[in-house]
Amino acid sequence: MKITVIGMWGGFPKKGEPCSGYLIQHEGFSLLVDCGSGVLMKLQEFINLNEIHHVVLSHYHYDHSSDVGAYQFSRLVNTKLGKVDHPLCIYGPENPVKKDEFTSIPYTQFQRIDQDTELTIGPFQLNFLKSIHPVETYAMKITCKNQTIVYTADTSYFEELAVFSKGADLLIAECSLYEGMDGKSFGHMNAREAGLLAAEAKQTILTHLPHYGNLQELLQSAQVVGGMAIDLAKPGMTVKF
Ligand SMILES: [Zn+2]
Ligand SMILES: [Zn+2]
Protein backbone atom coordinates (compact mmCIF):
# COMPACT_ATOMS: atom_id res chain seq x y z
CA MET A 1 0.00 0.00 0.00
CA LYS A 2 1.03 3.55 -0.59
CA ILE A 3 -0.49 6.54 1.13
CA THR A 4 -0.02 10.15 0.10
CA VAL A 5 -1.06 12.90 2.49
CA ILE A 6 -2.90 15.50 0.42
CA GLY A 7 -3.71 17.78 3.35
CA MET A 8 -3.65 17.79 7.13
CA TRP A 9 -4.81 21.06 8.66
CA GLY A 10 -7.70 21.05 11.10
CA GLY A 11 -10.59 23.44 10.48
CA PHE A 12 -9.37 25.40 7.48
CA PRO A 13 -6.54 25.19 4.94
CA LYS A 14 -3.30 27.14 4.80
CA LYS A 15 -1.83 28.67 1.65
CA GLY A 16 -1.09 25.68 -0.60
CA GLU A 17 -1.82 23.24 2.24
CA PRO A 18 -5.30 21.66 2.39
CA CYS A 19 -7.40 20.18 5.16
CA SER A 20 -7.84 16.42 5.51
CA GLY A 21 -7.37 14.24 2.43
CA TYR A 22 -5.46 10.97 2.00
CA LEU A 23 -4.80 9.14 -1.24
CA ILE A 24 -4.50 5.39 -0.68
CA GLN A 25 -3.20 3.24 -3.52
CA HIS A 26 -2.37 -0.36 -4.26
CA GLU A 27 -1.37 -1.86 -7.60
CA GLY A 28 -2.90 0.95 -9.63
CA PHE A 29 -6.15 1.22 -7.64
CA SER A 30 -6.77 4.54 -5.90
CA LEU A 31 -9.06 5.51 -3.05
CA LEU A 32 -9.50 8.97 -1.58
CA VAL A 33 -10.28 9.24 2.13
CA ASP A 34 -11.80 12.59 3.12
CA CYS A 35 -11.98 15.53 0.75
CA GLY A 36 -11.66 18.69 2.82
CA SER A 37 -11.08 22.25 1.80
CA GLY A 38 -8.20 22.57 -0.68
CA VAL A 39 -7.90 18.83 -1.35
CA LEU A 40 -9.19 18.82 -4.93
CA MET A 41 -6.57 21.33 -6.09
CA LYS A 42 -3.65 19.66 -4.33
CA LEU A 43 -4.73 16.14 -5.30
CA GLN A 44 -4.04 16.91 -8.96
CA GLU A 45 -0.34 17.23 -8.21
CA PHE A 46 -0.37 13.47 -7.61
CA ILE A 47 -3.09 11.93 -9.75
CA ASN A 48 -5.56 12.71 -12.54
CA LEU A 49 -8.99 13.25 -10.96
CA ASN A 50 -10.51 10.84 -13.49
CA GLU A 51 -8.47 7.97 -12.05
CA ILE A 52 -10.26 7.99 -8.70
CA HIS A 53 -13.78 6.53 -8.53
CA HIS A 54 -14.23 6.08 -4.77
CA VAL A 55 -14.25 8.74 -2.03
CA VAL A 56 -14.87 7.77 1.59
CA LEU A 57 -15.93 10.61 3.90
CA SER A 58 -15.50 10.19 7.65
CA HIS A 59 -18.06 12.96 8.33
CA TYR A 60 -19.51 16.11 6.83
CA HIS A 61 -17.60 18.87 8.58
CA TYR A 62 -16.23 21.16 5.87
CA ASP A 63 -12.59 20.42 6.63
CA HIS A 64 -13.31 16.80 5.60
CA SER A 65 -15.93 17.11 2.89
CA SER A 66 -16.24 20.58 1.34
CA ASP A 67 -14.34 19.75 -1.88
CA VAL A 68 -16.43 16.72 -2.74
CA GLY A 69 -19.03 18.90 -4.51
CA ALA A 70 -16.34 20.27 -6.81
CA TYR A 71 -15.16 16.70 -7.39
CA GLN A 72 -18.67 15.78 -8.52
CA PHE A 73 -18.69 18.69 -10.98
CA SER A 74 -15.34 17.53 -12.37
CA ARG A 75 -16.83 14.05 -12.87
CA LEU A 76 -19.89 15.56 -14.60
CA VAL A 77 -17.81 17.67 -16.97
CA ASN A 78 -15.21 15.00 -17.70
CA THR A 79 -17.90 12.37 -18.34
CA LYS A 80 -19.55 14.69 -20.86
CA LEU A 81 -16.15 15.23 -22.48
CA GLY A 82 -15.65 11.47 -22.75
CA LYS A 83 -12.61 11.51 -20.50
CA VAL A 84 -14.03 9.13 -17.88
CA ASP A 85 -16.78 6.50 -17.98
CA HIS A 86 -17.10 5.59 -14.33
CA PRO A 87 -19.30 7.35 -11.74
CA LEU A 88 -17.87 8.88 -8.59
CA CYS A 89 -18.90 6.69 -5.65
CA ILE A 90 -19.16 8.60 -2.39
CA TYR A 91 -19.39 6.75 0.91
CA GLY A 92 -20.36 8.58 4.11
CA PRO A 93 -22.60 8.58 7.19
CA GLU A 94 -26.36 8.55 6.67
CA ASN A 95 -27.64 12.08 6.11
CA PRO A 96 -30.72 12.68 3.94
CA VAL A 97 -29.75 16.27 3.07
CA LYS A 98 -26.25 15.27 1.98
CA LYS A 99 -27.55 12.24 0.13
CA ASP A 100 -29.95 14.45 -1.88
CA GLU A 101 -27.16 16.93 -2.53
CA PHE A 102 -24.80 14.22 -3.76
CA THR A 103 -27.27 12.33 -5.90
CA SER A 104 -28.73 15.48 -7.49
CA ILE A 105 -25.53 15.70 -9.55
CA PRO A 106 -25.26 13.16 -12.42
CA TYR A 107 -22.54 10.51 -12.44
CA THR A 108 -22.39 10.33 -8.65
CA GLN A 109 -23.47 7.41 -6.50
CA PHE A 110 -23.84 7.45 -2.73
CA GLN A 111 -23.60 4.64 -0.20
CA ARG A 112 -24.08 5.11 3.52
CA ILE A 113 -21.66 3.75 6.08
CA ASP A 114 -22.18 2.90 9.71
CA GLN A 115 -20.44 0.86 12.34
CA ASP A 116 -21.65 -2.45 10.86
CA THR A 117 -20.61 -1.66 7.31
CA GLU A 118 -17.95 -3.80 5.70
CA LEU A 119 -16.91 -2.41 2.38
CA THR A 120 -14.80 -3.93 -0.33
CA ILE A 121 -13.46 -1.28 -2.65
CA GLY A 122 -10.99 -2.68 -5.16
CA PRO A 123 -8.22 -4.39 -3.18
CA PHE A 124 -9.25 -2.64 0.06
CA GLN A 125 -11.44 -3.90 2.90
CA LEU A 126 -12.93 -1.15 5.07
CA ASN A 127 -14.35 -1.39 8.57
CA PHE A 128 -15.68 1.45 10.66
CA LEU A 129 -15.91 2.55 14.28
CA LYS A 130 -18.19 5.39 15.36
CA SER A 131 -16.06 8.06 16.92
CA ILE A 132 -16.82 10.67 19.58
CA HIS A 133 -17.37 13.95 17.77
CA PRO A 134 -20.21 16.51 17.63
CA VAL A 135 -21.57 14.98 14.38
CA GLU A 136 -21.79 11.34 13.26
CA THR A 137 -18.22 10.41 12.38
CA TYR A 138 -16.42 7.16 11.63
CA ALA A 139 -12.86 6.08 12.22
CA MET A 140 -11.85 3.51 9.63
CA LYS A 141 -9.60 0.53 9.20
CA ILE A 142 -8.37 -0.14 5.68
CA THR A 143 -6.96 -3.60 5.12
CA CYS A 144 -5.09 -4.83 2.07
CA LYS A 145 -3.08 -8.06 1.91
CA ASN A 146 -2.93 -8.39 5.72
CA GLN A 147 -1.67 -4.86 6.17
CA THR A 148 -3.76 -2.22 7.86
CA ILE A 149 -4.13 1.51 7.95
CA VAL A 150 -6.26 2.96 10.75
CA TYR A 151 -7.50 6.53 10.37
CA THR A 152 -9.05 7.96 13.51
CA ALA A 153 -10.96 10.74 11.70
CA ASP A 154 -12.07 13.42 14.19
CA THR A 155 -12.62 12.10 17.68
CA SER A 156 -11.98 12.30 21.38
CA TYR A 157 -9.87 9.54 22.86
CA PHE A 158 -11.81 6.44 23.92
CA GLU A 159 -10.83 2.93 24.82
CA GLU A 160 -12.51 1.16 21.88
CA LEU A 161 -10.50 3.34 19.53
CA ALA A 162 -7.30 2.07 21.14
CA VAL A 163 -8.50 -1.51 20.60
CA PHE A 164 -9.54 -0.71 17.02
CA SER A 165 -6.16 0.79 16.12
CA LYS A 166 -3.96 -1.66 17.96
CA GLY A 167 -1.34 -3.29 15.74
CA ALA A 168 -1.98 -1.04 12.73
CA ASP A 169 0.86 -0.95 10.23
CA LEU A 170 0.08 2.73 9.87
CA LEU A 171 -2.02 4.86 12.20
CA ILE A 172 -3.21 8.22 10.95
CA ALA A 173 -4.19 9.89 14.20
CA GLU A 174 -5.87 13.22 14.57
CA CYS A 175 -3.95 15.45 16.94
CA SER A 176 -5.82 18.72 17.17
CA LEU A 177 -4.65 19.87 20.58
CA TYR A 178 -1.52 20.24 22.67
CA GLU A 179 -0.86 18.12 25.73
CA GLY A 180 -2.87 19.30 28.71
CA MET A 181 -5.74 20.67 26.60
CA ASP A 182 -9.11 19.02 27.15
CA GLY A 183 -9.91 16.95 24.06
CA LYS A 184 -13.14 15.54 25.47
CA SER A 185 -14.98 18.86 25.40
CA PHE A 186 -13.99 19.51 21.76
CA GLY A 187 -14.43 16.01 20.33
CA HIS A 188 -10.71 15.89 19.50
CA MET A 189 -7.48 14.38 20.82
CA ASN A 190 -4.52 16.08 22.38
CA ALA A 191 -0.92 15.06 21.70
CA ARG A 192 -0.68 12.77 24.69
CA GLU A 193 -3.86 10.92 23.72
CA ALA A 194 -2.68 10.52 20.12
CA GLY A 195 0.58 9.22 21.57
CA LEU A 196 -1.28 6.61 23.60
CA LEU A 197 -2.81 5.24 20.40
CA ALA A 198 0.53 5.46 18.60
CA ALA A 199 2.18 3.33 21.28
CA GLU A 200 0.23 0.33 19.99
CA ALA A 201 0.76 0.98 16.26
CA LYS A 202 3.85 0.23 14.20
CA GLN A 203 4.04 3.70 12.71
CA THR A 204 1.98 6.85 13.18
CA ILE A 205 1.30 10.08 11.34
CA LEU A 206 -0.22 12.90 13.37
CA THR A 207 -2.75 14.86 11.37
CA HIS A 208 -5.58 17.41 11.66
CA LEU A 209 -2.96 19.73 13.09
CA PRO A 210 -3.66 23.00 14.92
CA HIS A 211 -2.89 26.38 13.35
CA TYR A 212 -1.18 27.71 16.48
CA GLY A 213 1.71 26.86 18.76
CA ASN A 214 4.87 24.91 17.98
CA LEU A 215 4.10 21.67 16.14
CA GLN A 216 7.46 20.22 17.19
CA GLU A 217 6.22 20.38 20.80
CA LEU A 218 3.05 18.59 19.74
CA LEU A 219 5.16 15.86 18.14
CA GLN A 220 7.45 15.52 21.13
CA SER A 221 4.53 15.16 23.56
CA ALA A 222 3.17 12.33 21.44
CA GLN A 223 6.59 10.67 21.15
CA VAL A 224 7.09 10.68 24.94
CA VAL A 225 4.18 8.24 25.32
CA GLY A 226 4.04 6.73 21.82
CA GLY A 227 7.68 6.22 20.84
CA MET A 228 9.76 7.65 18.05
CA ALA A 229 7.92 6.09 15.09
CA ILE A 230 5.64 9.12 14.94
CA ASP A 231 5.75 11.90 12.38
CA LEU A 232 3.82 15.05 11.61
CA ALA A 233 1.73 14.86 8.43
CA LYS A 234 2.73 17.15 5.58
CA PRO A 235 1.13 17.63 2.16
CA GLY A 236 2.83 15.34 -0.34
CA MET A 237 4.29 13.05 2.30
CA THR A 238 4.14 9.39 1.28
CA VAL A 239 4.35 6.18 3.26
CA LYS A 240 4.81 2.83 1.53
CA PHE A 241 4.66 -0.57 3.15
ZN1 LIG B 1 -11.95 18.19 11.29
ZN1 LIG C 1 -15.00 17.29 12.53
CSV table of N, CA and C and ligand atoms in Angstrom, one decimal, residues 9-11 19-20 34 58-59 61-64 133 151 153-154 174 176 188 208, ligand 1:
chain,number,residue,atom,x,y,z
A,9,TRP,N,-4.5,20.0,7.7
A,9,TRP,CA,-4.8,21.1,8.7
A,9,TRP,C,-6.2,20.8,9.2
A,10,GLY,N,-6.4,21.1,10.5
A,10,GLY,CA,-7.7,21.0,11.1
A,10,GLY,C,-8.4,22.3,10.8
A,11,GLY,N,-9.7,22.3,10.6
A,11,GLY,CA,-10.6,23.4,10.5
A,11,GLY,C,-10.6,24.2,9.2
A,19,CYS,N,-6.9,21.0,4.0
A,19,CYS,CA,-7.4,20.2,5.2
A,19,CYS,C,-7.3,18.7,4.8
A,20,SER,N,-8.0,17.9,5.6
A,20,SER,CA,-7.8,16.4,5.5
A,20,SER,C,-8.1,15.8,4.1
A,34,ASP,N,-11.5,11.2,2.8
A,34,ASP,CA,-11.8,12.6,3.1
A,34,ASP,C,-11.4,13.5,2.0
A,58,SER,N,-15.3,10.6,6.2
A,58,SER,CA,-15.5,10.2,7.7
A,58,SER,C,-16.7,10.9,8.3
A,59,HIS,N,-16.9,12.2,7.9
A,59,HIS,CA,-18.1,13.0,8.3
A,59,HIS,C,-18.2,14.2,7.5
A,61,HIS,N,-18.2,17.6,8.3
A,61,HIS,CA,-17.6,18.9,8.6
A,61,HIS,C,-16.8,19.3,7.3
A,62,TYR,N,-16.8,20.6,7.1
A,62,TYR,CA,-16.2,21.2,5.9
A,62,TYR,C,-14.8,20.8,5.7
A,63,ASP,N,-14.0,20.7,6.8
A,63,ASP,CA,-12.6,20.4,6.6
A,63,ASP,C,-12.3,19.0,6.2
A,64,HIS,N,-13.4,18.2,6.1
A,64,HIS,CA,-13.3,16.8,5.6
A,64,HIS,C,-14.1,16.5,4.3
A,133,HIS,N,-17.5,12.7,18.5
A,133,HIS,CA,-17.4,13.9,17.8
A,133,HIS,C,-18.8,14.6,17.7
A,151,TYR,N,-7.4,5.1,10.4
A,151,TYR,CA,-7.5,6.5,10.4
A,151,TYR,C,-8.5,6.9,11.4
A,153,ALA,N,-10.0,9.6,12.0
A,153,ALA,CA,-11.0,10.7,11.7
A,153,ALA,C,-10.9,11.7,12.9
A,154,ASP,N,-12.0,12.5,13.1
A,154,ASP,CA,-12.1,13.4,14.2
A,154,ASP,C,-12.7,12.7,15.4
A,174,GLU,N,-5.6,11.8,14.4
A,174,GLU,CA,-5.9,13.2,14.6
A,174,GLU,C,-5.2,13.7,15.8
A,176,SER,N,-5.4,17.3,17.3
A,176,SER,CA,-5.8,18.7,17.2
A,176,SER,C,-5.3,19.6,18.3
A,188,HIS,N,-12.0,16.1,20.2
A,188,HIS,CA,-10.7,15.9,19.5
A,188,HIS,C,-9.7,15.3,20.5
A,208,HIS,N,-4.6,16.5,11.2
A,208,HIS,CA,-5.6,17.4,11.7
A,208,HIS,C,-4.9,18.4,12.7
B,1,ZN,ZN,-11.9,18.2,11.3
